[in-house]
Amino acid sequence: MPLSIVILAAGQGTRMKSARPKVLHQLAGKPLLQHVVDSSRALEPEQIIVVVGHGADQVQNEMQGQDLQFVEQREQLGTGHALQQCLDHINPGNAVLVLYGDVPLIRAETMASMIEQSRDAAVCILSWEAENPFGYGRIIRNQQAVQAIVEQKDATPEQQAIDECHSGLMLIRGDKLQRLASALKNDNAQQEYYLTDVVGISVADGDLVCAVVCSDPDEVIGVNNQRQLAAVEALYRTRQVEMLMEHGVKIYDPARIDLRGVVEVGKDVEIDVNCIFEGTVTLGDNVRIGANCVIRNTSIAADSVIQPMTSIDEAVIGRNVSIGPFARIRPGTELADEAKIGNFVETKKSQIGRGSKVNHLSYIGDTEMGSEVNIGAGTITCNYDGVNKSKTVIEDGVFIGSDTQLVAPVRVERNATIGAGSTITRNAPADKLTISRAKQVTIGAWSKPKKKEN
Ligand code: UD1
Ligand code: CA
């Protein structure tokens, strides 16, 4: 069945008390709306239409380049009015699945199963039994048959006692779309065109309406205020963490980990408390992550250990590498197998070869480092002259003494040794000791200054 998806995202979200359009508020590092778009892709719809209104430019800007059709709803006169704006854009005859941009945790499988169960109904909705139904549209049934959806503000006290609620998910049969959308009225407490009224209208037309009850209430939480946003964030985290544990990851405390993206894992991975993972992170077999690490868009190969308090951003880490504690690995860092980065070391846009060690208090930037290199404590690559960045090359087997400055562009050749405290401005030849500090002298005719008497 060819399917068109319409995602409603024009509302302001007054209850968020924020200048940002509600659907752009971030959940797990991406906008609420992005979550809905991503899940709906799995249904392979013919088109995805996003209705924008409040902050339309901003929403389109943040969601560009994803093959979405944007339809503007200039005045936000209700969810039904939002769908009406799409009528000219929906591929004729297609069934329409309406999703709300503020219901971000809905799973593709749930949508697919609802579509399957809808059979030939004119309208099919996804409902759930809410623990706290306040604010949601209530499902009115007569015996079993669905009769209508009544919004909170229009509901009688008896209707308010109903705890079966509308999730926002609705499938409308292609041949019913025009009739239902044009029959909506705004004679209700909010003077809005409610999309939910299509249920009552279909029943009055004598058409079949079905409600599929969603078994997982967590999936259908709507985000209308900061409290619900935090609740959804916590649920998302729980979902991700449970998935990791199912893959065999040892998580020291499932309540103290944040996953804002996708984490792929091998076997016997361990993650200590308070770690944050963002973007796409890959952890190989036996990788161990210490407490308080922030890791973003990075792959870490098998047997590597990330010690506590380490920040890693857009890096490629080999096997059996050790990093930290207190290390900062910045974008463009590539660490080969067996490399070692110690405390208070910063690296950026640098390749560090197999088995090389930068153990203490160093900055390595724009550097190509061979294998089995040893960098002494406090070594700095001076890669920036205030205008341009330049490259440092350190070949295999080099030993750099402590507190050395390598002023780029500069090359230290194979197996060279640099004496401690040197400022290296020219290439250092292979296999030789190069040293640039002043000779040590002791001044005989010198005495300590004495305090002046006034
Ligand atoms: C809506 C449903 C309610 C359901 C709940 C589920 C209606 C009338 N009510 O209520 O039955 O239980 O969602 O979370 O549909 N929007 C527009 N244009 C508008 C108004 C809203 O695009 O003119 C968008 C909003 O951006 C939002 C979505 O539609 O993404 C839902 O709007 P909202 O005002 O949050 O509806 P609820 O009161 O939550
Ligand atoms: Ca809502």
Short mmCIF file of C-alpha atoms and ligand atoms in Angstrom, two decimals:
data_model
loop_
_atom_site.label_atom_id
_atom_site.label_comp_id
_atom_site.label_asym_id
_atom_site.label_seq_id
_atom_site.Cartn_x
_atom_site.Cartn_y
_atom_site.Cartn_z
CA MET A 1 0.00 0.00 0.00
CA PRO A 2 1.58 3.34 -1.02
CA LEU A 3 1.93 5.49 2.05
CA SER A 4 2.32 9.21 2.66
CA ILE A 5 3.50 10.36 6.05
CA VAL A 6 2.50 13.74 7.42
CA ILE A 7 4.34 15.00 10.49
CA LEU A 8 2.74 17.89 12.32
CA ALA A 9 5.36 20.30 13.58
CA ALA A 10 3.88 23.78 13.31
CA GLY A 11 2.89 24.41 16.90
CA GLN A 12 4.75 26.81 19.13
CA GLY A 13 4.84 24.64 22.17
CA THR A 14 3.84 27.41 24.57
CA ARG A 15 4.10 25.06 27.51
CA MET A 16 7.85 24.61 26.92
CA LYS A 17 8.35 28.29 27.91
CA SER A 18 11.10 28.61 25.32
CA ALA A 19 11.86 30.74 22.27
CA ARG A 20 12.90 27.62 20.36
CA PRO A 21 10.18 25.86 18.33
CA LYS A 22 9.16 22.84 20.38
CA VAL A 23 9.98 20.20 17.77
CA LEU A 24 13.59 21.43 17.69
CA HIS A 25 14.19 20.80 21.36
CA GLN A 26 16.89 18.18 21.68
CA LEU A 27 16.37 14.63 22.80
CA ALA A 28 19.53 12.54 23.00
CA GLY A 29 21.39 15.15 20.98
CA LYS A 30 18.96 15.54 18.10
CA PRO A 31 15.69 17.43 17.59
CA LEU A 32 12.43 15.75 18.64
CA LEU A 33 11.25 16.04 15.04
CA GLN A 34 14.37 14.24 13.80
CA HIS A 35 13.50 11.21 15.93
CA VAL A 36 10.05 11.03 14.35
CA VAL A 37 11.49 11.42 10.84
CA ASP A 38 14.12 8.74 11.45
CA SER A 39 11.62 6.18 12.76
CA SER A 40 9.15 6.85 9.98
CA ARG A 41 11.77 6.16 7.28
CA ALA A 42 11.67 2.48 8.15
CA LEU A 43 8.12 2.33 6.77
CA GLU A 44 9.48 3.31 3.34
CA PRO A 45 6.81 5.91 2.62
CA GLU A 46 6.45 7.47 -0.82
CA GLN A 47 6.74 10.90 0.73
CA ILE A 48 7.25 12.56 4.10
CA ILE A 49 5.53 15.91 4.51
CA VAL A 50 6.42 18.10 7.48
CA VAL A 51 3.94 20.81 8.42
CA VAL A 52 5.85 23.83 9.69
CA GLY A 53 4.56 27.11 11.07
CA HIS A 54 5.99 28.49 14.25
CA GLY A 55 9.70 29.06 13.57
CA ALA A 56 9.21 27.57 10.09
CA ASP A 57 12.53 28.87 8.72
CA GLN A 58 14.47 27.54 11.66
CA VAL A 59 12.80 24.13 11.46
CA GLN A 60 13.38 23.83 7.69
CA ASN A 61 16.95 24.95 8.14
CA GLU A 62 17.77 22.34 10.75
CA MET A 63 15.99 19.59 8.83
CA GLN A 64 17.28 20.37 5.34
CA GLY A 65 18.80 17.91 2.90
CA GLN A 66 16.71 14.96 4.03
CA ASP A 67 14.25 14.69 1.17
CA LEU A 68 11.37 16.08 3.22
CA GLN A 69 8.51 18.13 1.76
CA PHE A 70 7.71 21.18 3.87
CA VAL A 71 4.21 22.64 3.91
CA GLU A 72 3.61 25.87 5.75
CA GLN A 73 0.70 26.36 8.09
CA ARG A 74 0.73 30.15 8.51
CA GLU A 75 -1.71 30.29 11.40
CA GLN A 76 -1.81 27.43 13.84
CA LEU A 77 -5.51 26.75 13.91
CA GLY A 78 -5.24 23.19 15.13
CA THR A 79 -4.01 19.74 14.14
CA GLY A 80 -6.89 19.25 11.68
CA HIS A 81 -6.13 22.57 10.01
CA ALA A 82 -2.49 21.46 9.77
CA LEU A 83 -3.51 18.36 7.82
CA GLN A 84 -5.80 20.43 5.58
CA GLN A 85 -2.76 22.41 4.42
CA CYS A 86 -1.29 19.19 3.03
CA LEU A 87 -4.21 18.05 0.89
CA ASP A 88 -2.74 19.45 -2.34
CA HIS A 89 0.63 17.87 -1.64
CA ILE A 90 -0.34 14.33 -0.70
CA ASN A 91 0.03 11.86 -3.57
CA PRO A 92 -3.58 11.14 -4.61
CA GLY A 93 -5.04 7.91 -3.32
CA ASN A 94 -2.28 7.26 -0.80
CA ALA A 95 -3.08 6.22 2.72
CA VAL A 96 -1.90 8.92 5.11
CA LEU A 97 -0.16 8.25 8.37
CA VAL A 98 -0.23 11.34 10.58
CA LEU A 99 2.48 11.64 13.21
CA TYR A 100 3.05 14.39 15.76
CA GLY A 101 6.46 15.98 15.90
CA ASP A 102 6.27 16.06 19.68
CA VAL A 103 5.78 12.30 20.16
CA PRO A 104 9.39 11.22 19.58
CA LEU A 105 9.76 7.72 20.99
CA ILE A 106 7.32 5.97 18.68
CA ARG A 107 8.92 2.87 17.15
CA ALA A 108 8.77 1.90 13.52
CA GLU A 109 7.56 -1.61 14.51
CA THR A 110 4.63 -0.11 16.40
CA MET A 111 3.64 2.00 13.40
CA ALA A 112 3.97 -0.99 11.07
CA SER A 113 1.87 -3.19 13.30
CA MET A 114 -0.82 -0.53 13.55
CA ILE A 115 -0.94 -0.20 9.78
CA GLU A 116 -1.27 -3.96 9.47
CA GLN A 117 -4.08 -4.15 12.00
CA SER A 118 -5.97 -1.24 10.46
CA ARG A 119 -7.20 -3.57 7.69
CA ASP A 120 -9.76 -1.60 5.77
CA ALA A 121 -10.84 0.88 8.40
CA ALA A 122 -11.44 4.44 7.19
CA VAL A 123 -9.50 5.68 10.19
CA CYS A 124 -7.22 3.81 12.55
CA ILE A 125 -5.68 5.33 15.67
CA LEU A 126 -3.11 4.17 18.15
CA SER A 127 -4.26 4.46 21.75
CA TRP A 128 -2.84 3.53 25.12
CA GLU A 129 -3.85 3.23 28.75
CA ALA A 130 -2.31 6.26 30.44
CA GLU A 131 -1.36 6.29 34.09
CA ASN A 132 -1.95 10.03 34.04
CA PRO A 133 -4.27 10.84 31.14
CA PHE A 134 -4.49 14.56 31.90
CA GLY A 135 -4.02 16.67 28.77
CA TYR A 136 -4.49 13.88 26.23
CA GLY A 137 -7.49 13.22 24.00
CA ARG A 138 -9.71 10.45 25.49
CA ILE A 139 -11.03 7.54 23.47
CA ILE A 140 -14.80 7.22 23.79
CA ARG A 141 -16.05 3.69 23.20
CA ASN A 142 -19.52 2.23 23.06
CA GLN A 143 -19.16 -1.40 24.11
CA GLN A 144 -15.97 -2.11 22.17
CA ALA A 145 -16.51 0.18 19.21
CA VAL A 146 -14.65 3.49 19.10
CA GLN A 147 -17.05 6.43 18.84
CA ALA A 148 -14.95 9.57 19.16
CA ILE A 149 -11.93 11.29 20.63
CA VAL A 150 -12.65 14.05 23.12
CA GLU A 151 -9.96 16.56 24.01
CA GLN A 152 -9.13 17.32 27.63
CA LYS A 153 -10.61 20.80 27.50
CA ASP A 154 -13.89 19.56 26.00
CA ALA A 155 -14.28 16.47 28.14
CA THR A 156 -17.03 16.07 30.73
CA PRO A 157 -15.91 14.90 34.20
CA GLU A 158 -16.94 11.34 33.26
CA GLN A 159 -14.98 11.48 30.05
CA GLN A 160 -11.99 12.84 31.96
CA ALA A 161 -12.06 9.69 34.06
CA ILE A 162 -11.32 7.59 30.96
CA ASP A 163 -7.71 6.59 30.86
CA GLU A 164 -7.51 5.29 27.28
CA CYS A 165 -5.84 8.12 25.35
CA HIS A 166 -5.01 9.07 21.79
CA SER A 167 -1.31 8.80 20.99
CA GLY A 168 -1.44 11.18 18.03
CA LEU A 169 -0.76 8.40 15.56
CA MET A 170 -3.52 8.15 12.97
CA LEU A 171 -3.91 6.33 9.66
CA ILE A 172 -6.47 7.65 7.18
CA ARG A 173 -7.50 5.61 4.16
CA GLY A 174 -6.65 7.34 0.90
CA ASP A 175 -10.19 7.53 -0.45
CA LYS A 176 -11.51 9.06 2.79
CA LEU A 177 -8.96 11.80 3.20
CA GLN A 178 -10.67 14.65 1.31
CA ARG A 179 -14.06 14.01 2.82
CA LEU A 180 -12.77 13.80 6.41
CA ALA A 181 -10.39 16.74 6.23
CA SER A 182 -13.04 19.02 4.76
CA ALA A 183 -15.69 18.07 7.34
CA LEU A 184 -13.70 19.39 10.33
CA LYS A 185 -15.17 22.26 12.34
CA ASN A 186 -13.78 24.39 15.13
CA ASP A 187 -16.79 24.52 17.45
CA ASN A 188 -14.94 23.44 20.58
CA ALA A 189 -13.36 24.84 23.73
CA GLN A 190 -10.15 25.90 21.95
CA GLN A 191 -11.82 26.98 18.70
CA GLU A 192 -9.33 24.81 16.86
CA TYR A 193 -9.78 22.39 13.99
CA TYR A 194 -9.08 19.13 15.79
CA LEU A 195 -7.74 16.31 13.65
CA THR A 196 -9.11 13.95 16.26
CA ASP A 197 -12.67 14.82 15.15
CA VAL A 198 -12.24 12.62 12.05
CA VAL A 199 -13.04 9.67 14.31
CA GLY A 200 -16.51 10.93 15.22
CA ILE A 201 -17.13 12.00 11.62
CA SER A 202 -16.24 8.55 10.27
CA VAL A 203 -18.51 6.86 12.79
CA ALA A 204 -21.35 9.18 11.78
CA ASP A 205 -20.66 8.29 8.12
CA GLY A 206 -21.09 4.65 9.08
CA ASP A 207 -17.44 3.84 8.35
CA LEU A 208 -15.22 1.51 10.26
CA VAL A 209 -12.85 3.07 12.81
CA CYS A 210 -10.30 1.00 14.64
CA ALA A 211 -8.12 1.70 17.65
CA VAL A 212 -5.00 -0.34 18.17
CA VAL A 213 -3.87 -0.31 21.79
CA CYS A 214 -0.14 0.27 22.17
CA SER A 215 1.36 -2.06 24.74
CA ASP A 216 4.24 0.23 25.69
CA PRO A 217 2.97 3.53 27.09
CA ASP A 218 6.52 4.93 27.07
CA GLU A 219 6.48 5.11 23.28
CA VAL A 220 3.65 7.57 23.06
CA ILE A 221 4.53 10.21 25.62
CA GLY A 222 3.97 13.65 24.13
CA VAL A 223 6.47 16.35 24.94
CA ASN A 224 4.58 19.48 25.95
CA ASN A 225 6.75 20.79 28.79
CA GLN A 226 10.28 20.48 30.18
CA ARG A 227 9.19 17.79 32.63
CA GLN A 228 7.94 15.56 29.85
CA LEU A 229 11.11 16.27 27.88
CA ALA A 230 13.26 15.11 30.79
CA ALA A 231 11.05 12.04 31.22
CA VAL A 232 11.43 11.18 27.56
CA GLU A 233 15.20 11.67 27.76
CA ALA A 234 15.36 9.27 30.70
CA LEU A 235 13.25 6.70 28.84
CA TYR A 236 15.41 7.00 25.75
CA ARG A 237 18.50 6.45 27.84
CA THR A 238 16.97 3.40 29.52
CA ARG A 239 16.06 1.97 26.13
CA GLN A 240 19.61 2.40 24.81
CA VAL A 241 21.27 1.14 27.96
CA GLU A 242 19.08 -1.96 28.00
CA MET A 243 20.03 -2.63 24.41
CA LEU A 244 23.72 -2.41 25.29
CA MET A 245 23.27 -4.77 28.23
CA GLU A 246 21.45 -7.20 25.96
CA HIS A 247 24.59 -7.13 23.81
CA GLY A 248 26.60 -8.18 26.85
CA VAL A 249 28.03 -4.83 27.91
CA LYS A 250 28.78 -4.46 31.61
CA ILE A 251 27.34 -1.11 32.66
CA TYR A 252 28.37 -0.22 36.20
CA ASP A 253 25.24 1.87 36.83
CA PRO A 254 22.51 2.04 34.17
CA ALA A 255 21.24 5.27 35.74
CA ARG A 256 24.58 7.01 35.24
CA ILE A 257 25.29 6.83 31.54
CA ASP A 258 24.11 9.01 28.68
CA LEU A 259 23.74 7.78 25.13
CA ARG A 260 23.01 10.54 22.65
CA GLY A 261 23.39 8.64 19.46
CA VAL A 262 24.34 5.13 18.43
CA VAL A 263 26.87 2.95 20.25
CA GLU A 264 28.00 -0.24 18.54
CA VAL A 265 29.74 -2.77 20.75
CA GLY A 266 31.76 -5.96 20.61
CA LYS A 267 31.96 -8.56 23.37
CA ASP A 268 32.87 -7.97 27.02
CA VAL A 269 32.83 -4.20 26.90
CA GLU A 270 32.76 -2.43 30.27
CA ILE A 271 31.57 1.10 30.94
CA ASP A 272 32.04 2.78 34.31
CA VAL A 273 29.80 5.55 35.66
CA ASN A 274 29.01 9.01 34.25
CA CYS A 275 30.12 8.46 30.69
CA ILE A 276 28.52 10.33 27.80
CA PHE A 277 28.46 8.91 24.27
CA GLU A 278 27.47 11.15 21.38
CA GLY A 279 27.03 10.59 17.66
CA THR A 280 28.30 7.25 16.42
CA VAL A 281 30.69 5.43 18.72
CA THR A 282 32.11 1.96 18.11
CA LEU A 283 33.68 -0.06 20.93
CA GLY A 284 35.54 -3.27 20.06
CA ASP A 285 35.81 -6.45 22.15
CA ASN A 286 37.08 -6.00 25.71
CA VAL A 287 37.18 -2.23 25.53
CA ARG A 288 36.98 -0.65 28.96
CA ILE A 289 35.83 2.92 29.53
CA GLY A 290 36.63 4.48 32.91
CA ALA A 291 34.44 6.87 34.85
CA ASN A 292 33.49 10.35 33.58
CA CYS A 293 34.54 10.03 29.95
CA VAL A 294 32.89 11.91 27.08
CA ILE A 295 33.26 10.12 23.74
CA ARG A 296 31.91 11.45 20.46
CA ASN A 297 31.98 10.07 16.89
CA THR A 298 34.89 7.75 17.59
CA SER A 299 35.84 4.14 17.04
CA ILE A 300 37.92 2.28 19.59
CA ALA A 301 39.33 -1.13 18.61
CA ALA A 302 39.55 -4.24 20.76
CA ASP A 303 41.35 -4.41 24.13
CA SER A 304 41.83 -0.66 24.48
CA VAL A 305 41.37 1.08 27.81
CA ILE A 306 40.14 4.61 28.28
CA GLN A 307 41.03 5.79 31.77
CA PRO A 308 38.75 8.14 33.74
CA MET A 309 38.13 11.82 32.88
CA THR A 310 39.03 11.50 29.23
CA SER A 311 37.41 13.40 26.38
CA ILE A 312 37.61 11.92 22.89
CA ASP A 313 36.12 13.60 19.83
CA GLU A 314 36.20 12.30 16.24
CA ALA A 315 39.16 9.99 16.66
CA VAL A 316 40.16 6.57 15.43
CA ILE A 317 41.72 4.46 18.16
CA GLY A 318 43.53 1.19 17.44
CA ARG A 319 43.80 -2.03 19.44
CA ASN A 320 45.26 -2.29 22.90
CA VAL A 321 45.67 1.45 23.24
CA SER A 322 45.66 3.17 26.62
CA ILE A 323 44.43 6.74 27.00
CA GLY A 324 44.20 8.96 30.09
CA PRO A 325 43.37 9.61 32.82
CA PHE A 326 42.67 13.27 32.04
CA ALA A 327 43.48 13.17 28.32
CA ARG A 328 41.91 15.24 25.57
CA ILE A 329 41.84 13.58 22.17
CA ARG A 330 40.58 16.05 19.60
CA PRO A 331 39.25 15.63 16.04
CA GLY A 332 41.55 14.03 13.52
CA THR A 333 43.56 12.03 16.00
CA GLU A 334 44.51 8.52 14.85
CA LEU A 335 46.18 6.27 17.37
CA ALA A 336 47.72 3.07 16.02
CA ASP A 337 47.69 -0.22 17.96
CA GLU A 338 49.54 -0.31 21.30
CA ALA A 339 49.90 3.47 21.49
CA LYS A 340 49.76 5.13 24.88
CA ILE A 341 48.51 8.60 25.78
CA GLY A 342 48.91 9.58 29.42
CA ASN A 343 47.59 12.28 31.71
CA PHE A 344 47.16 15.90 30.67
CA VAL A 345 47.97 15.20 27.06
CA GLU A 346 46.12 16.91 24.22
CA THR A 347 46.25 15.63 20.67
CA LYS A 348 44.72 17.10 17.52
CA LYS A 349 44.84 16.14 13.82
CA SER A 350 47.75 13.79 14.42
CA GLN A 351 48.71 10.24 13.60
CA ILE A 352 50.50 8.46 16.36
CA GLY A 353 52.23 5.25 15.29
CA ARG A 354 52.21 1.77 16.69
CA GLY A 355 53.53 1.47 20.24
CA SER A 356 54.38 5.15 20.55
CA LYS A 357 54.01 6.83 23.94
CA VAL A 358 53.05 10.34 24.92
CA ASN A 359 52.76 9.85 28.61
CA HIS A 360 52.60 13.19 30.38
CA LEU A 361 51.65 16.85 29.93
CA SER A 362 52.07 17.27 26.17
CA TYR A 363 50.43 18.92 23.20
CA ILE A 364 50.69 17.06 19.90
CA GLY A 365 49.01 18.86 17.00
CA ASP A 366 49.29 18.51 13.20
CA THR A 367 51.84 15.78 13.71
CA GLU A 368 52.75 12.61 11.90
CA MET A 369 54.45 10.31 14.38
CA GLY A 370 55.97 6.95 13.48
CA SER A 371 56.07 3.82 15.61
CA GLU A 372 57.92 3.15 18.89
CA VAL A 373 58.43 6.84 19.55
CA ASN A 374 58.81 8.09 23.12
CA ILE A 375 57.75 11.65 23.84
CA GLY A 376 59.06 13.04 27.13
CA ALA A 377 56.91 14.90 29.62
CA GLY A 378 55.97 18.45 28.69
CA THR A 379 56.78 18.21 24.99
CA ILE A 380 54.93 20.69 22.81
CA THR A 381 54.55 20.77 19.04
CA CYS A 382 54.45 24.47 18.17
CA ASN A 383 52.13 24.11 15.17
CA TYR A 384 50.83 27.66 14.96
CA ASP A 385 52.76 30.83 14.26
CA GLY A 386 49.77 33.04 14.84
CA VAL A 387 48.71 32.87 11.19
CA ASN A 388 49.37 29.44 9.73
CA LYS A 389 49.41 25.87 10.98
CA SER A 390 52.47 23.75 10.13
CA LYS A 391 53.32 20.11 10.39
CA THR A 392 55.68 18.18 12.63
CA VAL A 393 57.06 14.82 11.49
CA ILE A 394 58.57 12.47 14.04
CA GLU A 395 59.91 9.28 12.47
CA ASP A 396 60.10 5.75 13.90
CA GLY A 397 62.08 5.09 17.06
CA VAL A 398 62.64 8.73 18.03
CA PHE A 399 63.21 9.69 21.67
CA ILE A 400 62.24 13.25 22.59
CA GLY A 401 63.59 14.48 25.93
CA SER A 402 61.28 16.20 28.37
CA ASP A 403 60.21 19.80 27.97
CA THR A 404 61.05 20.02 24.28
CA GLN A 405 59.43 22.42 21.84
CA LEU A 406 59.25 21.27 18.25
CA VAL A 407 58.72 24.39 16.15
CA ALA A 408 56.89 23.34 13.00
CA PRO A 409 57.45 22.80 10.17
CA VAL A 410 60.11 20.45 11.44
CA ARG A 411 61.21 16.83 11.08
CA VAL A 412 62.91 14.53 13.56
CA GLU A 413 64.44 11.64 11.63
CA ARG A 414 64.53 7.91 12.49
CA ASN A 415 65.97 6.94 15.87
CA ALA A 416 67.10 10.49 16.63
CA THR A 417 67.31 11.59 20.25
CA ILE A 418 66.48 15.13 21.33
CA GLY A 419 68.04 16.32 24.59
CA ALA A 420 65.66 17.52 27.28
CA GLY A 421 64.74 21.20 27.29
CA SER A 422 65.50 21.76 23.61
CA THR A 423 63.77 24.13 21.24
CA ILE A 424 64.03 22.41 17.87
CA THR A 425 63.61 24.70 14.88
CA ARG A 426 65.52 22.74 12.19
CA ASN A 427 65.39 19.10 11.15
CA ALA A 428 67.12 16.71 13.54
CA PRO A 429 69.15 13.98 11.72
CA ALA A 430 68.65 10.24 12.12
CA ASP A 431 70.43 8.27 14.86
CA LYS A 432 72.08 11.38 16.35
CA LEU A 433 71.62 13.33 19.58
CA THR A 434 70.39 16.85 18.88
CA ILE A 435 70.26 19.33 21.67
CA SER A 436 69.61 23.07 21.61
CA ARG A 437 69.70 24.24 25.18
CA ALA A 438 72.47 26.50 26.57
CA LYS A 439 75.42 24.75 28.22
CA GLN A 440 75.16 24.54 32.00
CA VAL A 441 77.55 26.92 33.77
CA THR A 442 78.07 27.74 37.43
CA ILE A 443 78.98 31.35 38.24
CA GLY A 444 81.65 31.46 40.93
CA ALA A 445 81.56 35.19 41.72
CA TRP A 446 77.91 35.31 42.62
CA SER A 447 76.17 35.80 45.90
CA LYS A 448 72.49 35.87 46.84
CA PRO A 449 70.91 39.33 46.75
CA LYS A 450 70.51 40.87 50.19
CA LYS A 451 67.47 42.74 51.44
CA LYS A 452 67.88 46.51 51.13
CA GLU A 453 67.81 48.54 54.31
CA ASN A 454 65.68 51.72 54.05
C1 UD1 B 1 -2.84 16.18 20.66
C2 UD1 B 1 -4.17 15.49 20.32
C3 UD1 B 1 -4.57 14.62 21.51
C4 UD1 B 1 -3.49 13.60 21.78
C5 UD1 B 1 -2.12 14.27 21.96
C6 UD1 B 1 -1.03 13.21 21.95
C7 UD1 B 1 -5.47 16.96 18.87
C8 UD1 B 1 -6.57 17.95 18.77
N1 UD1 B 1 -5.19 16.50 20.08
O1 UD1 B 1 -3.03 17.05 21.75
O2 UD1 B 1 -5.81 13.95 21.22
O3 UD1 B 1 -3.82 12.84 22.92
O4 UD1 B 1 -1.84 15.20 20.91
O5 UD1 B 1 0.21 13.74 22.31
O6 UD1 B 1 -4.89 16.61 17.85
N2 UD1 B 1 0.41 21.25 15.55
C9 UD1 B 1 0.46 21.83 14.30
N3 UD1 B 1 -0.43 22.83 14.00
C10 UD1 B 1 -1.36 23.25 14.87
C11 UD1 B 1 -1.42 22.65 16.14
C12 UD1 B 1 -0.53 21.65 16.45
O7 UD1 B 1 1.30 21.47 13.47
O8 UD1 B 1 -2.12 24.17 14.51
C13 UD1 B 1 1.38 20.18 15.87
C14 UD1 B 1 2.26 20.51 17.05
O9 UD1 B 1 3.48 21.11 16.62
C15 UD1 B 1 2.52 19.16 17.68
C16 UD1 B 1 1.29 18.36 17.31
O10 UD1 B 1 0.67 19.02 16.24
O11 UD1 B 1 3.66 18.54 17.15
C17 UD1 B 1 0.31 18.21 18.47
O12 UD1 B 1 -0.12 19.48 18.90
P1 UD1 B 1 -0.36 19.82 20.44
O13 UD1 B 1 -0.85 21.22 20.53
O14 UD1 B 1 0.82 19.47 21.24
O15 UD1 B 1 -1.58 18.84 20.77
P2 UD1 B 1 -1.98 18.20 22.17
O16 UD1 B 1 -2.71 19.21 22.96
O17 UD1 B 1 -0.79 17.59 22.79
CA CA B 2 1.36 17.48 22.31
#
